[in-house]
Coordinates of C-alpha atoms in Angstrom, one line a residue:
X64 CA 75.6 -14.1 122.5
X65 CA 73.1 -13.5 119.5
X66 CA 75.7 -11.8 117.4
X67 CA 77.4 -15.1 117.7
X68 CA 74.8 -18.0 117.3
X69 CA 73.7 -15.8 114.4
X70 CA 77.3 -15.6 112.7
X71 CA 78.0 -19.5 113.7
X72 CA 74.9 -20.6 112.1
X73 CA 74.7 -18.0 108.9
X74 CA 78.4 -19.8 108.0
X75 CA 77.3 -23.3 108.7
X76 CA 75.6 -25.9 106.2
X77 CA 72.0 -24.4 107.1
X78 CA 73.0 -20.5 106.6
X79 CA 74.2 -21.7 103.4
X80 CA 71.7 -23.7 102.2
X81 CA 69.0 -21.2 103.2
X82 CA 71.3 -18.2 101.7
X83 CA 71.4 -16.4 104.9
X84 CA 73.8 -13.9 103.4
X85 CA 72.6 -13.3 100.6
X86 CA 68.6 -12.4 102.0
X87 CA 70.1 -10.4 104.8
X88 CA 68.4 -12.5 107.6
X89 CA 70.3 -14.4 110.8
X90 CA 68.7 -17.1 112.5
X91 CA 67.0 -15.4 115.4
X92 CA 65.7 -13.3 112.6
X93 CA 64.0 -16.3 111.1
X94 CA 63.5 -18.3 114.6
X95 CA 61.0 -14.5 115.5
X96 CA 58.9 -14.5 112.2
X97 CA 58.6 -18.5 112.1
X98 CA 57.2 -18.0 115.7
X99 CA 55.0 -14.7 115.0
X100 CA 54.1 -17.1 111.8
X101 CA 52.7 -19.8 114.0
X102 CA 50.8 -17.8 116.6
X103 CA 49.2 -16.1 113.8
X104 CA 47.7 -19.3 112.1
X105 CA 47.5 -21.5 115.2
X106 CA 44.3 -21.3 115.5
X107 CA 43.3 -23.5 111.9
X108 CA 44.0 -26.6 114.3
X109 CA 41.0 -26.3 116.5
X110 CA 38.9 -24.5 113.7
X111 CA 39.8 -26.6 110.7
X112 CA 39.1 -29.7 112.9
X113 CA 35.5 -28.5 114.3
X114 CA 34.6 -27.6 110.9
X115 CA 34.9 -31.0 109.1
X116 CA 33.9 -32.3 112.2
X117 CA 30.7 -30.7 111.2
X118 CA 30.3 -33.1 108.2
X119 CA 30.7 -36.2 110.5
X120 CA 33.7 -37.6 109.1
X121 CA 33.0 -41.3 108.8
X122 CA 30.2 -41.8 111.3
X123 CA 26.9 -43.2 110.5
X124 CA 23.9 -44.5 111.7
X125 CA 25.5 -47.4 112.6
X126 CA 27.6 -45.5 115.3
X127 CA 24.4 -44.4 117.0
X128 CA 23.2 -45.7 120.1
X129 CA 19.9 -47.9 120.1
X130 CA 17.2 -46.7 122.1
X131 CA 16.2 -49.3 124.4
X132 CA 12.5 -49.8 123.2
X133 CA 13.9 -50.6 119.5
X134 CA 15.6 -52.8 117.6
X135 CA 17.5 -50.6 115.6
X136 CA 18.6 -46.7 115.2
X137 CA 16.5 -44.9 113.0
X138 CA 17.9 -42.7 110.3
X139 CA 17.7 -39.2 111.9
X140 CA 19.6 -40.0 114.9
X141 CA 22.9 -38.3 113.2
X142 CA 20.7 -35.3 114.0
X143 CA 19.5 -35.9 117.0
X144 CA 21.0 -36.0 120.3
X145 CA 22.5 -39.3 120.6
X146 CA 25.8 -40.6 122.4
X147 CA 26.9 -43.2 120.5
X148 CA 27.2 -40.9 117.3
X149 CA 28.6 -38.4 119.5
X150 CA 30.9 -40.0 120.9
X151 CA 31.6 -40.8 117.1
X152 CA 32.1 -37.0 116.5
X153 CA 34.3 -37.1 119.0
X154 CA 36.8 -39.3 118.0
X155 CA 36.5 -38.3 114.6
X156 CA 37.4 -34.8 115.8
X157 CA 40.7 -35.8 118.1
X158 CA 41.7 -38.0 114.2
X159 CA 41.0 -34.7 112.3
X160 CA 43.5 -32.2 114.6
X161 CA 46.5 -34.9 114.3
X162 CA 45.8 -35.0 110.3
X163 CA 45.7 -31.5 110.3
X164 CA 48.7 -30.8 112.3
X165 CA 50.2 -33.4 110.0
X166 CA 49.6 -31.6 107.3
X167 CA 50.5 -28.5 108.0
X168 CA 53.7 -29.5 109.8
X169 CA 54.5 -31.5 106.5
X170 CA 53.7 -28.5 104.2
X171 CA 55.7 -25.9 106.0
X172 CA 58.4 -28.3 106.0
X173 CA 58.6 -28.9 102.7
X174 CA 58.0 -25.3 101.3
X175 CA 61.0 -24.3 103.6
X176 CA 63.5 -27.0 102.2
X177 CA 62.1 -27.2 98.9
X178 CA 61.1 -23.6 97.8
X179 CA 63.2 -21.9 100.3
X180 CA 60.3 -19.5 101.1
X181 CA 59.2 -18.1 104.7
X182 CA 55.0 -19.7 103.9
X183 CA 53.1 -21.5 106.2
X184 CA 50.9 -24.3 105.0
X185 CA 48.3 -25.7 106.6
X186 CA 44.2 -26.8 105.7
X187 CA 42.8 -23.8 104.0
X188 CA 39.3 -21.7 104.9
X189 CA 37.1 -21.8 101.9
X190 CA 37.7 -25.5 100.7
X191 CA 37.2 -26.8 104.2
X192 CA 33.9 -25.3 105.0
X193 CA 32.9 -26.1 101.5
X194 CA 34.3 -29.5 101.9
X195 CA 31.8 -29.9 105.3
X196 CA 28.9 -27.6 104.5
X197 CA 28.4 -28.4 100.9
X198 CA 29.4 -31.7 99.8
X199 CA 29.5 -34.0 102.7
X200 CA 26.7 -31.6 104.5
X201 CA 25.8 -31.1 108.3
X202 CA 26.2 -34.7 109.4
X203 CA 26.5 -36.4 106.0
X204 CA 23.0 -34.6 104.5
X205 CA 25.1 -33.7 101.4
X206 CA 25.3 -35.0 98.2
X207 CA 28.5 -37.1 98.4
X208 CA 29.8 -39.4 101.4
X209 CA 33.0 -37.8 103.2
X210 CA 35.0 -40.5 101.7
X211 CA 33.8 -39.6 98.1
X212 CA 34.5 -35.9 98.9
X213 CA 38.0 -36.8 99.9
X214 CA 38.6 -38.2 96.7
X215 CA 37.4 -35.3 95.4
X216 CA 40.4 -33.1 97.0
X217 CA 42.9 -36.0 96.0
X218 CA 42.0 -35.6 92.1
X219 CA 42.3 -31.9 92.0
X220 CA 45.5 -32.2 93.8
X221 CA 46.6 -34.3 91.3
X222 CA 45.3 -32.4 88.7
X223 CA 46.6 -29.2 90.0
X224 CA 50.3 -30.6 90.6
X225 CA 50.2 -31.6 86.8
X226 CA 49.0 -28.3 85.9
X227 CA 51.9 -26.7 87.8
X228 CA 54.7 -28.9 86.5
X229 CA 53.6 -28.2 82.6
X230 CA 53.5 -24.5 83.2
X231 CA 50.3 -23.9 82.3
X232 CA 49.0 -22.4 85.9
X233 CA 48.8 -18.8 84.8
X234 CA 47.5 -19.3 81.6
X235 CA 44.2 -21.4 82.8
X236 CA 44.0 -18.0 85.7
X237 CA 43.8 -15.8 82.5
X238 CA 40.3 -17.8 81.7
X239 CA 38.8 -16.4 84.7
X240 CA 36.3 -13.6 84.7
X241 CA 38.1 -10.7 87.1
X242 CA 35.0 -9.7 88.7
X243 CA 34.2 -13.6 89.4
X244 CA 37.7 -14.0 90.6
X245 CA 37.5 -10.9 93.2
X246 CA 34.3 -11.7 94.3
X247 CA 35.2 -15.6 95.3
X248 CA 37.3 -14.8 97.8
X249 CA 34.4 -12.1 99.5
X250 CA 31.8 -14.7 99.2
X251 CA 33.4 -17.7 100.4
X252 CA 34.2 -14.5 103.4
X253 CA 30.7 -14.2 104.0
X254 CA 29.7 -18.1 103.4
X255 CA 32.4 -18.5 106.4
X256 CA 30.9 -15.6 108.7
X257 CA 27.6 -17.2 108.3
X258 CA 28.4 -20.5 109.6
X259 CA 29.8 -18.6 112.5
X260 CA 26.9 -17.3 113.5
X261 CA 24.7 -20.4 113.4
X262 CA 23.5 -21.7 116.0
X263 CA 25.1 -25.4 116.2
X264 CA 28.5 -24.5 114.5
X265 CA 29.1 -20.8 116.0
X266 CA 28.3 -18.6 118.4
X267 CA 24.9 -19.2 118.3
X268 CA 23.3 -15.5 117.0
X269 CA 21.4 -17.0 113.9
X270 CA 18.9 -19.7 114.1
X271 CA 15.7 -21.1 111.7
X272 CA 12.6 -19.2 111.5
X273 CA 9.7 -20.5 110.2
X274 CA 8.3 -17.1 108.1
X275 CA 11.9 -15.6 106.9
X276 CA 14.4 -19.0 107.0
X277 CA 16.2 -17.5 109.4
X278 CA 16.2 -14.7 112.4
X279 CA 17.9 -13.4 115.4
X280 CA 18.3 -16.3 118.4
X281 CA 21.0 -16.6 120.8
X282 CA 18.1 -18.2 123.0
X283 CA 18.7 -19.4 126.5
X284 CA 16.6 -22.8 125.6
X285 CA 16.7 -24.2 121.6
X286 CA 15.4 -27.4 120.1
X287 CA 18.6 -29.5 120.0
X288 CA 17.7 -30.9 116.7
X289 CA 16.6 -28.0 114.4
X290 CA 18.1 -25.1 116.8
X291 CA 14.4 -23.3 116.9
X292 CA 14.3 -20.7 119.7
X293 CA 12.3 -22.2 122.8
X294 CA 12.9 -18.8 124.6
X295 CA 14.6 -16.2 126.0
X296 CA 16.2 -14.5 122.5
X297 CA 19.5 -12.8 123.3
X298 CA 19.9 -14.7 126.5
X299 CA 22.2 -16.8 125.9
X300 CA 25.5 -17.0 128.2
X301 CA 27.6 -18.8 125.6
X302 CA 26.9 -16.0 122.8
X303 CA 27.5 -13.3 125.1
X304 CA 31.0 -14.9 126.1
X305 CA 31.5 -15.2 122.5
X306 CA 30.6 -11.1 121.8
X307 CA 33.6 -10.9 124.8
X308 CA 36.7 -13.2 122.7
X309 CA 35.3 -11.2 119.9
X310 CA 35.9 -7.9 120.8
X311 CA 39.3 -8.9 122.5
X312 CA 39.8 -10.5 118.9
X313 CA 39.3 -7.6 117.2
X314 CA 40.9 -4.9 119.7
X315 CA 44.2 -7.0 119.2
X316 CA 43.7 -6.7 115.0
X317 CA 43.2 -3.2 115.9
X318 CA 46.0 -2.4 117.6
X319 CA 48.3 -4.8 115.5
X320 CA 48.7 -7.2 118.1
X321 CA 50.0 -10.8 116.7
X322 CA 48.5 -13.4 117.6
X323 CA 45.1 -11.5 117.9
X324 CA 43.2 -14.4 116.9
X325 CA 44.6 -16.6 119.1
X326 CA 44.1 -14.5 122.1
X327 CA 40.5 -14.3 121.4
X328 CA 39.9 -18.0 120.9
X329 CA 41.7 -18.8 124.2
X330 CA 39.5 -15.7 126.3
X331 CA 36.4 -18.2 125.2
X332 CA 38.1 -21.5 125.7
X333 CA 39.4 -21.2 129.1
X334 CA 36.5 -20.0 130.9
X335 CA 34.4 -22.9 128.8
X336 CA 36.5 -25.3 130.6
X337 CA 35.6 -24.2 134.0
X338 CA 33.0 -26.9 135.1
X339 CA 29.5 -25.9 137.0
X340 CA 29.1 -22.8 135.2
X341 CA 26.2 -21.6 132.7
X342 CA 28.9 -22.0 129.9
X343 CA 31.4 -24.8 130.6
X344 CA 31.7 -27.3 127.9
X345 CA 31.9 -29.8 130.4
X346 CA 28.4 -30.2 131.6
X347 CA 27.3 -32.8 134.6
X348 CA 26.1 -35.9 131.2
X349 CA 27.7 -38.4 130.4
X350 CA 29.4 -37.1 127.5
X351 CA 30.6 -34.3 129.0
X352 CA 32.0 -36.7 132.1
X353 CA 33.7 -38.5 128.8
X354 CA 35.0 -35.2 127.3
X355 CA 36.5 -33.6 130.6
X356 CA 38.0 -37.1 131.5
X357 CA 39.9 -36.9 128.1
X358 CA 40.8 -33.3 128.7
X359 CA 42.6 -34.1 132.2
X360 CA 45.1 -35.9 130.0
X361 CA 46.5 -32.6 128.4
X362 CA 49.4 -34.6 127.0
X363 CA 48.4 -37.6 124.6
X364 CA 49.7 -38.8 121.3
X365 CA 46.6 -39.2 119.4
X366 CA 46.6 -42.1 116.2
X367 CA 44.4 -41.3 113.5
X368 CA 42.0 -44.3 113.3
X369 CA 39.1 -43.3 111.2
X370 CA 39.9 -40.3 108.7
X371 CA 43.6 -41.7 107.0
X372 CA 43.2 -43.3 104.1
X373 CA 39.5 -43.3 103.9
X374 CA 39.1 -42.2 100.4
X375 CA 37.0 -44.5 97.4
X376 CA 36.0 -43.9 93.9
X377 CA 33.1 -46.5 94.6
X378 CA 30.7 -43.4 93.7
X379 CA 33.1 -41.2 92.2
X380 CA 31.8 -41.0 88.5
X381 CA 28.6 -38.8 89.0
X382 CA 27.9 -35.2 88.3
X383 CA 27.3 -33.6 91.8
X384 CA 31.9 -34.9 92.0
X385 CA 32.8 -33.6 88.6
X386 CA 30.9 -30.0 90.1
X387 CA 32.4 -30.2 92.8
X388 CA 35.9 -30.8 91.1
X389 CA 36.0 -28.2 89.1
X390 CA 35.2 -25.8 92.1
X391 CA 38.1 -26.8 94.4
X392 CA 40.4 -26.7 91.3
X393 CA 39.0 -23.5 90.5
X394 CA 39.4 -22.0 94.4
X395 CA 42.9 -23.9 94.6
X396 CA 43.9 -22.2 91.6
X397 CA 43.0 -18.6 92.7
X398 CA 43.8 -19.0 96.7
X399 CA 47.4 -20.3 95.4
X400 CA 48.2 -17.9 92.7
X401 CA 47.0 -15.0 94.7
X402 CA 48.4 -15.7 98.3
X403 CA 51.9 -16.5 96.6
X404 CA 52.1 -13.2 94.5
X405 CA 51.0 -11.3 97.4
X406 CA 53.5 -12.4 99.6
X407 CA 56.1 -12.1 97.4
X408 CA 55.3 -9.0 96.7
X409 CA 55.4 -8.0 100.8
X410 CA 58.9 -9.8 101.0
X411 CA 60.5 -8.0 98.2
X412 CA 61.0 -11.6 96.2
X413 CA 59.5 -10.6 93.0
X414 CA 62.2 -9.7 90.1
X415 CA 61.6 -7.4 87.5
X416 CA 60.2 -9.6 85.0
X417 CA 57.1 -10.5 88.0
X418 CA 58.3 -13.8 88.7
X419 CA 59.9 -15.0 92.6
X420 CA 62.9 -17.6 93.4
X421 CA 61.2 -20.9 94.3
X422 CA 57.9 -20.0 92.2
X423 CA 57.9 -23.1 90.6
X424 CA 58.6 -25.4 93.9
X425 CA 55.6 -23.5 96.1
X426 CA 52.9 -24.6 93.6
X427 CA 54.7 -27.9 93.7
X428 CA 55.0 -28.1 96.9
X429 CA 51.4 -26.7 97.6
X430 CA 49.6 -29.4 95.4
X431 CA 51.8 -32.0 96.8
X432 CA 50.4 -30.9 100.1
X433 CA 47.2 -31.4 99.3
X434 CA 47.6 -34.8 98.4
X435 CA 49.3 -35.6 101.8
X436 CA 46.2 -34.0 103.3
X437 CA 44.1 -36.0 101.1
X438 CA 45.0 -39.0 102.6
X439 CA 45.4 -37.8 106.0
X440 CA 41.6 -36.9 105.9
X441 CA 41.1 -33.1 105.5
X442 CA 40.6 -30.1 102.5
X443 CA 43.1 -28.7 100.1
X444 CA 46.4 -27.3 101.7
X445 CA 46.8 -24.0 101.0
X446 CA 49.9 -21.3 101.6
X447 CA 48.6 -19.4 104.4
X448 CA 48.2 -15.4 104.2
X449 CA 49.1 -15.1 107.5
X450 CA 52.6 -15.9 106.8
X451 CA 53.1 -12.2 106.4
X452 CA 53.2 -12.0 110.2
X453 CA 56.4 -13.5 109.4
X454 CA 58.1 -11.7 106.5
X455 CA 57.2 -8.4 108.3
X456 CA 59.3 -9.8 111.7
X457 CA 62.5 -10.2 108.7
X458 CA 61.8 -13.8 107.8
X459 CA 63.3 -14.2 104.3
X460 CA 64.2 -17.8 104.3
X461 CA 63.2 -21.4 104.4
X462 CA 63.7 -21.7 107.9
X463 CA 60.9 -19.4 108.9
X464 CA 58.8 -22.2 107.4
X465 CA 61.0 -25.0 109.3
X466 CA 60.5 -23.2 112.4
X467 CA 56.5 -23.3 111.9
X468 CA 56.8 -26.7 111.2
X469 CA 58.8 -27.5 114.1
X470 CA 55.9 -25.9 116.2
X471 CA 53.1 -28.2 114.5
X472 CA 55.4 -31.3 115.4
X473 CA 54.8 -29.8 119.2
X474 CA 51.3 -29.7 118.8
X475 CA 50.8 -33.2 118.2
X476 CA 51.7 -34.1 121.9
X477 CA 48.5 -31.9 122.8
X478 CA 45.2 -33.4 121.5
X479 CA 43.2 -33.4 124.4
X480 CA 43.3 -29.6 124.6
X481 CA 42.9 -28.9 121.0
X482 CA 39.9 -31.0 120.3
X483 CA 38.0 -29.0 123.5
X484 CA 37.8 -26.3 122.2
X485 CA 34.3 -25.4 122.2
X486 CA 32.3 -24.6 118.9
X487 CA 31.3 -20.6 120.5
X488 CA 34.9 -20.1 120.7
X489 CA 35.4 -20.9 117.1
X490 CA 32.6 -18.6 116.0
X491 CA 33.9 -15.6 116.2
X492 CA 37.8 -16.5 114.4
X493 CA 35.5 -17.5 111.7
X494 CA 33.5 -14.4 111.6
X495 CA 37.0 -12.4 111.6
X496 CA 37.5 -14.9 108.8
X497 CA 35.1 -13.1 106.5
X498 CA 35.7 -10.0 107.7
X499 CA 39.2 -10.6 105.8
X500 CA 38.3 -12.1 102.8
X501 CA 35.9 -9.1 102.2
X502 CA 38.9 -6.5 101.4
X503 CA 38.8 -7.8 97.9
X504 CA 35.3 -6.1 97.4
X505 CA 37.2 -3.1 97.0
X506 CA 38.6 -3.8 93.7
X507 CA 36.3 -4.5 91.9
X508 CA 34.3 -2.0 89.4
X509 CA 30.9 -1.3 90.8
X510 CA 30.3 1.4 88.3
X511 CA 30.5 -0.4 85.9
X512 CA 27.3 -3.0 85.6
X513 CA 29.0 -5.7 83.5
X514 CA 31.0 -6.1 86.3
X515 CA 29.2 -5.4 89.3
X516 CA 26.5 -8.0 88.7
X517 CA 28.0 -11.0 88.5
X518 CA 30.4 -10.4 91.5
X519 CA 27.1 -9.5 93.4
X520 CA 25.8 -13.0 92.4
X521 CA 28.6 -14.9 93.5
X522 CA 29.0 -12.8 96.6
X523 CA 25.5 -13.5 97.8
X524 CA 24.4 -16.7 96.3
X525 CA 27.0 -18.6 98.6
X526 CA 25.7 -17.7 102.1
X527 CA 22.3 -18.0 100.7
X528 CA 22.4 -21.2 98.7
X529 CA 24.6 -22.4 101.7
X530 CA 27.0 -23.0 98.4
X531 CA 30.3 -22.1 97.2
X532 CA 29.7 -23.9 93.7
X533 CA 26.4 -22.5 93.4
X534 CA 28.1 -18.9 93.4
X535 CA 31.1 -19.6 91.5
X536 CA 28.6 -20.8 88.7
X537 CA 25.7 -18.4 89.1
X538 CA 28.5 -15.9 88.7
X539 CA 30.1 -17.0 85.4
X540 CA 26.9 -18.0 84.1
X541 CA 25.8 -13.8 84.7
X542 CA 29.2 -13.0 83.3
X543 CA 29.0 -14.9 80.2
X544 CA 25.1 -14.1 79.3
X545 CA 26.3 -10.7 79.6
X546 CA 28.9 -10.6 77.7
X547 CA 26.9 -12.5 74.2
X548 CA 24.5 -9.8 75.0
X549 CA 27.1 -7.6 74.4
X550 CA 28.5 -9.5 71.6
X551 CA 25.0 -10.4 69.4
X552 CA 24.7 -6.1 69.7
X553 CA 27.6 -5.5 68.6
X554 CA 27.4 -8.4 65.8
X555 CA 23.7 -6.4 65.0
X556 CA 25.6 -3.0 64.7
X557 CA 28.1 -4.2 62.6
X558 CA 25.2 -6.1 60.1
X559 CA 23.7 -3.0 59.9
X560 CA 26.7 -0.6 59.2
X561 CA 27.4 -3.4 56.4
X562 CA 23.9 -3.4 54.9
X563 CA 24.3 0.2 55.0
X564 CA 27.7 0.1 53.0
X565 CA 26.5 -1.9 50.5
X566 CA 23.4 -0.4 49.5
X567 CA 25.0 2.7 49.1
X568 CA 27.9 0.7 46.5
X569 CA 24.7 -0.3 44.4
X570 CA 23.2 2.8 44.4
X571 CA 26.5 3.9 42.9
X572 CA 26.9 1.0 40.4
X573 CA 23.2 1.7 38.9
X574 CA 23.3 5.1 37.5
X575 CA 26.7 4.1 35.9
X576 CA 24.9 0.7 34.2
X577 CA 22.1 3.4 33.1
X578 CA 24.4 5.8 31.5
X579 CA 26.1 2.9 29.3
X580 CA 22.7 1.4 28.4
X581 CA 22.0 4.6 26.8
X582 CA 25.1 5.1 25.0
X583 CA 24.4 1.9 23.0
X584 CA 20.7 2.8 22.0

């Protein structure tokens, strides 16, 4: 029966428009790695929509409830436990899994018809969490509203999908220090681990300290504003249940087990949902009566209502934008370039002369992603590495990327359970994040200093600035000092081996001048 739905469909219009035949692949073929595809990058729905989430989308002060001895909501009550903001958040975070679903379901789609390739698309780690943690900030304490910052990812798109249609793509990659370019991918790694580990957007192991910033938590009892221990360090059921998904997380990356991630994530998640215990999400408030009466529904079709379309320029023209601008181009540019080389490179795509079929439609496609996303309401889309889960089950085709699509489109239907996912279980995929993005370290020259400095810099200034940008341009900024440094000695060596060449030509010229002087007297 597989021999022939795989011969009836490799000679109908979709074998031959996805060249079946000639990429040696048969529609179960592809149907298996579009499927080990999407269990292997599943889990970006419930983590890509806690994470912006984090910024607090379009909520404001004016979404807060009103205490009942005042007039009017003060300021800090985005920070604060309050139930009409978090009810806010929670809306905000049922809008941002439909728009990412959206736009991940879109992207796939289109790379399969367009480029023909077997890539996933969806949100990508890196500009999201620098989209949440460093623009909009924790709640909107950033430097740009989440509006602003979506305009942001819509101009670099933009930019980006100019850049790939004129060519010049690997030309402006060229401009790039290497060491700087390694290192970005290690530190936005550990920038990513870190906020897994905190204490309101992870498993909980890292809270503030007032003497060293920040210290070993996991407390049974913490201030709900600033997360400050209250007592009992290491006590904490929800990080312990955490450590648990973890392990399972990384036994299954161990052993090679797709879907490893997933696996992990679910452990935490299903015994969170279990109400009455120490660590169910569902607690006896009123929120969490709100959140487990939403989660009944399991099935829902979810409209986006506050995140599509909410992009202005009203505050657009300032430098903490143009920054930030240049960073996501920068990242897009290297995530892109890199992830697409890689994989064609694991597929057997690339020719001889180191370009693939369908190069020229993935960036395309990839930048025209992003702007989709844009106005959906979340980061840059980006091709996802995690499509080689895929092309090492034999997908070789567009339809892999159909087929992950077609599995997006089913995810719509289930809102409810996606946006209840609790933040512990999302901790430790984004630790296993940066534990990733760190293989890159190994590639770089740490013998050699000129090289090793700067990718230190950018490696540790963006945990530690809580800053993507600030690495990126702490790390060029080392690079280039360095390298005029290296230029004024050289410029110094070679004035001196010149001042040294001519005095020697006039010490030459003089006795000559002498000897003719003399000649005439």
């Amino acid at each position: 029966m597989e021999t022939g739905v795989n011969d009836v469909v490799s000679k109908s219009m979709v074998g031959k428009y996805f060249k079946f035949e000639a990429r040696r692949t048969c529609f179960t073929t592809e149907l298996r790695a579009g499927t080990a595809t999407f269990i292997t990058m599943a889990y970006i729905i419930a983590v890509n929509a806690t994470i912006l989430t984090d910024s607090g989308g379009t909520c404001t002060v004016a979404d807060c409830s009103i205490p009942t001895n005042q007039t009017a909501a003060s300021p800090d009550c985005m920070f604060k436990p309050n139930a009409g903001y978090e009810n806010c958040l929670s809306k905000t975070k049922s809008d941002l899994v439909v728009a990412t679903v959206l736009s991940a379901m879109i992207g796939s789609f289109a790379m399969g018809v367009l480029a023909n390739l077997p890539l996933g698309l969806a949100p990508g780690m890196g500009p999201n969490a620098y989209l949440a943690y460093d623009l909009i900030g924790f709640h909107g304490s950033g430097s740009m509203s989440y509006q602003t910052a979506l305009t942001v990812v819509l101009v670099e798109a933009c930019v980006f999908l100019v850049i790939s249609g004129v060519g010049l793509r690997s030309k402006l990659a060229r401009f790039i220090p290497n060491p700087v370019r390694l290192a970005c991918a290690a530190g936005i790694g550990l920038f990513i681990a870190f906020v897994g580990l905190q204490i309101h957007q992870g498993v909980g192991l890292i809270g503030p300290d007032p003497s060293t910033l920040v210290t070993v938590t996991a407390c049974a009892t913490t201030d709900p504003v600033t997360g400050a221990c209250l007592g009992g360090k290491m006590r904490s059921p929800t990080f312990w249940l955490s450590m648990v998904g973890f392990l399972i997380t990384c036994y299954g990356l161990m052993k090679e087990i797709k879907g490893s991630m997933i696996y992990g994530i679910l452990f935490i998640t299903l015994i969170s949902w279990i109400r009455g215990t120490v660590v169910t999400y569902f607690p006896a408030t009123p929120l969490g009566d709100s959140n487990y009466n939403y989660f009944k529904k399991v099935v829902e079709f979810h409209k986006i209502e506050s995140t599509a379309g909410a992009i202005s320029f009203s505050h657009f023209n300032s430098k903490p934008v143009w920054v930030a601008l240049g960073t996501l181009l920068y990242v897009d540019l290297l995530a892109t370039t890199g992830t697409l080389y890689t994989l064609a490179e694991i597929g057997g795509f690339v020719d001889d002369n180191g370009g693939f079929e369908g190069e020229y439609l993935a960036y395309m496609v990839d930048s025209s992603a992003t702007i989709v996303g844009s106005a959906l309401g979340v980061s840059s889309i980006a091709t996802y590495i995690e499509s080689s889960a895929g092309i090492k089950e034999g997908g070789r085709t567009g339809l892999t990327a159909v087929i992950v699509a077609a599995y997006f489109f089913l995810s719509l239907f289930f809102t409810p359970l996606f946006t209840s996912v609790p933040p512990w279980a999302i901790g430790p995929s984004l630790v296993m994040v940066g534990v990733m993005m760190m293989n890159v370290v190994r590639d770089i020259k740490w013998e050699n200093t000129k090289e090793a400095v700067p990718a230190f810099v950018t490696m540790v200034l963006m945990p530690l600035t809580y800053s993507i940008s600030n690495g990126i341009i702490g790390g060029v900024g080392i690079h280039i000092a360095l390298s005029l440094c290296d230029l004024g000695f050289k410029l110094i060596r070679w004035s001196n081996q010149m001042t040294k060449r001519v005095g020697k030509g006039q010490q030459n010229i003089v006795p000559s001048g002498a000897e003719s002087m003399v000649e005439i007297i």
